[in-house]
XYZ file of C-alpha atoms in Angstrom:
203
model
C -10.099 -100.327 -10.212
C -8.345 -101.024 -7.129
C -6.675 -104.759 -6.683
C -8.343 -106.769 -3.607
C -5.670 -105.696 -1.547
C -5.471 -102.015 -2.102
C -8.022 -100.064 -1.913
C -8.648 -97.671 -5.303
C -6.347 -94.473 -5.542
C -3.946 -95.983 -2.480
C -0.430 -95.693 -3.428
C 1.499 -98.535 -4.954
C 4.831 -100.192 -2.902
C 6.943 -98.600 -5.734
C 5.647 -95.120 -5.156
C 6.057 -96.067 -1.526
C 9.303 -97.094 -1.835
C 9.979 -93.970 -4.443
C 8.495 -91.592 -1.626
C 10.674 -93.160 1.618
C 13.776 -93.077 -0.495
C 13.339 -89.015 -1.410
C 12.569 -88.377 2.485
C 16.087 -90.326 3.278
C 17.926 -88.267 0.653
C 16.731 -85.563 2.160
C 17.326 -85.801 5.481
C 20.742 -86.400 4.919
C 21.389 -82.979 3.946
C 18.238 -80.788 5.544
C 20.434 -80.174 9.283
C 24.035 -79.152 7.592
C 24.403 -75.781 8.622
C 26.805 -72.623 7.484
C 27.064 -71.841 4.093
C 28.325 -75.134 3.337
C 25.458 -76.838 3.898
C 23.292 -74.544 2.008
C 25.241 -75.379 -1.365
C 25.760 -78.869 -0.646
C 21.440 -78.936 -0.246
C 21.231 -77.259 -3.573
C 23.582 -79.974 -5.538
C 22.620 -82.946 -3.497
C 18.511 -82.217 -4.258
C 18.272 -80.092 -7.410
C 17.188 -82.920 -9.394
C 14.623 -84.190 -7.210
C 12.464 -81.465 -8.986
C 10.622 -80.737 -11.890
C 12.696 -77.787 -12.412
C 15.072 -75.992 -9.803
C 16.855 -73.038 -10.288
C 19.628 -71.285 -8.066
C 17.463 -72.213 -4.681
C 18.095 -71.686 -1.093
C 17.304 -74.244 0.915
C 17.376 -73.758 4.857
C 18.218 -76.073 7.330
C 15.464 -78.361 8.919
C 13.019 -78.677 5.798
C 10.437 -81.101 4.888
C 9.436 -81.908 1.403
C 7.560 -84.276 -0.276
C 6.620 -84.792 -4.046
C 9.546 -82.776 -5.357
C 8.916 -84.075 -8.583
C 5.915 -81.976 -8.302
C 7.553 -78.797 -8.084
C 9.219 -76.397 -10.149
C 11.316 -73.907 -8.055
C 12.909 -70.415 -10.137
C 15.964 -68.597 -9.683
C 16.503 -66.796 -6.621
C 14.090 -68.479 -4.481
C 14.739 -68.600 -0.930
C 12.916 -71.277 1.366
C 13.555 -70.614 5.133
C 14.110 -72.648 8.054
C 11.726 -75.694 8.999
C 9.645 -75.038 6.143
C 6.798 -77.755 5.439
C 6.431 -78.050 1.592
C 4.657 -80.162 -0.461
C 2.760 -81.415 -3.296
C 1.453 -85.305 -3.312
C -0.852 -85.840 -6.355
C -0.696 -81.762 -6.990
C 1.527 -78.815 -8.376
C 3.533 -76.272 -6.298
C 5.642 -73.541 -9.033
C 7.868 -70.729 -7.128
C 8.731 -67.958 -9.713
C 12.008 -66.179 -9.529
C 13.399 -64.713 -5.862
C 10.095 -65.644 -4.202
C 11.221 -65.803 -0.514
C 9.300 -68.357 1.705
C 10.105 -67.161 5.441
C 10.420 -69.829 8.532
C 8.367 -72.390 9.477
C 5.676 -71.852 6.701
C 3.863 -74.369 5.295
C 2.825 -74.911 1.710
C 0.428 -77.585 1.061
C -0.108 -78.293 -2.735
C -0.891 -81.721 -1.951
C -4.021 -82.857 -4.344
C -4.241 -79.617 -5.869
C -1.945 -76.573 -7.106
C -0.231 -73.458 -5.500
C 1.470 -71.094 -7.895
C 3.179 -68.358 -6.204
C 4.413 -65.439 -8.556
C 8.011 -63.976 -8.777
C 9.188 -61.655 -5.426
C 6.540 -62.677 -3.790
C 6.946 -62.724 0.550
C 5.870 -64.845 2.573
C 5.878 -64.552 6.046
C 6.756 -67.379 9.178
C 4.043 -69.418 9.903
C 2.175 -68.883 7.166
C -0.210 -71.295 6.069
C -1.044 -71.857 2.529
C -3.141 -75.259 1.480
C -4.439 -76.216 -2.075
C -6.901 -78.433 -0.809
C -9.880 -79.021 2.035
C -11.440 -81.810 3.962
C -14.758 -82.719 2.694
C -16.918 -82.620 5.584
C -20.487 -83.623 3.835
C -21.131 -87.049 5.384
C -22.128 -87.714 8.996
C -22.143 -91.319 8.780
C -18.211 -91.311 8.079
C -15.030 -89.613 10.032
C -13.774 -86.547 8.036
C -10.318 -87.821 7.965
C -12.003 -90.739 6.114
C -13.690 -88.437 3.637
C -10.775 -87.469 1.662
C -10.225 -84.175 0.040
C -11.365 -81.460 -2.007
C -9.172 -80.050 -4.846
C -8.443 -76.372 -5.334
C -5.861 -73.794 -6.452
C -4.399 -70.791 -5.032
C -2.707 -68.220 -7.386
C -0.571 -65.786 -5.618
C 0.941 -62.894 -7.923
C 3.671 -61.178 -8.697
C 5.309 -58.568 -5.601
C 2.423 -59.765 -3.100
C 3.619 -59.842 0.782
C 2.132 -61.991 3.011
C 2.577 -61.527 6.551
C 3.561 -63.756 9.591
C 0.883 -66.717 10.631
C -1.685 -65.897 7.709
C -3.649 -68.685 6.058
C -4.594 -68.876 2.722
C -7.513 -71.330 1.974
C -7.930 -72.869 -1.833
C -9.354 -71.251 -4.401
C -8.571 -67.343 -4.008
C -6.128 -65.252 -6.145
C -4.022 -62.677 -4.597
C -3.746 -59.977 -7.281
C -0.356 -58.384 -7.784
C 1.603 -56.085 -5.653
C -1.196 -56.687 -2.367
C -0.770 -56.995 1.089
C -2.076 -59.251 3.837
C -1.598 -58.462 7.162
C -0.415 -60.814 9.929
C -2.737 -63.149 11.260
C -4.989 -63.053 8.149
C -7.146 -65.601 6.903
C -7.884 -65.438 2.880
C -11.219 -67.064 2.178
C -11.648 -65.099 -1.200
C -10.093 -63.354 -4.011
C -8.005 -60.080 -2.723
C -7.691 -57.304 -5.597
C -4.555 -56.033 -6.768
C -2.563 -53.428 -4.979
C -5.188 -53.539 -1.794
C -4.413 -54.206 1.579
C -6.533 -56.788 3.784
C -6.406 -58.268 6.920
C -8.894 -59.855 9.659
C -10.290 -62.985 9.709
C -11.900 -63.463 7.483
C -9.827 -60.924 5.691
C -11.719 -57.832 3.572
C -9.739 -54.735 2.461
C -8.570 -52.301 4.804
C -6.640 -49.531 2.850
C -5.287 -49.326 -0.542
C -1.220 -49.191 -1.660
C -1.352 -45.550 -2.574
């Protein structure tokens, strides 16, 4: 139960406090750029996560929750990248790549992305929904709805795709740019459209 003053499941001023102080530390480093900058990330931030491997961090990101995270060996997370994982999981296997500017959105629920797995700028990829069921009440005051998405092994996801909770993208498939997963996708097919359905198979 909530206290008088906080409303139940509102965060406390120490995980307030905990949550300004990793965006500061983070900042500091997210604009160095050259080489430099790109190892100084990885030592300055490592242990802000559950579990970080040999990571490369591009300039300009945003993360939250890193404690939420575990990040393998190899992985590669590009250039203004929005990542994170409030109240959820987010787990990178080894050399995913995460092109520019995509967002991953574990936040209340959990995104596990296999190892070499692509994904392309822009992409969206969100663990959780709105809930939308009441009309007496604003959606943004509704709160959320919990899900998963499970992306496996070798899977390359194009530029500006979204992937919605719960769907599985079975190993080695394709999804074309512009996408938008609403359901499972079966391993080795190719999909695309919105909503996406199989086009062609990898032969």
């Amino acid at each position: 139960m909530g206290s008088p003053l906080r409303p139940a499941g509102a965060p406390s001023a120490c995980s307030r406090l905990g949550a300004a102080l990793e965006e500061l530390w983070i900042s500091l480093f997210a604009w160095l750029p050259t080489p430099l900058g790109v190892a100084l990330r990885l030592l300055a931030w490592r242990w802000l996560f559950a579990a970080c491997g040999s990571v490369r961090f591009g300039t300009g990101l945003t993360l939250s929750a890193c404690r939420n995270m575990r990040l393998g060996n190899g992985v590669r997370l590009g250039r203004g990248c929005f990542v994170t994982a409030g109240g959820g999981s987010l787990i990178l296997g080894d050399n995913v790549a995460v092109s520019p500017c995509a967002h991953l959105g574990a936040d209340g629920g959990r995104i596990e992305i296999g190892a070499h797995a692509a994904i392309g700028p822009g992409t969206v990829i969100r663990a959780a929904n709105h809930r939308f069921e009441r009309q007496d009440l604003p959606i943004m005051r509704q709160g959320h709805q919990p899900g998963e998405v499970l992306i496996e092994d070798d899977v390359w996801i194009g530029a500006n795709c979204v992937i919605t909770p719960n769907v599985r993208i079975g190993r080695g498939a394709v999804v074309g740019a512009g996408a938008v997963v609403t359901r499972n996708v079966a391993p080795f097919s190719i999909v695309g459209g919105v909503p996406a359905r199989e086009i062609g198979r990898r032969a």
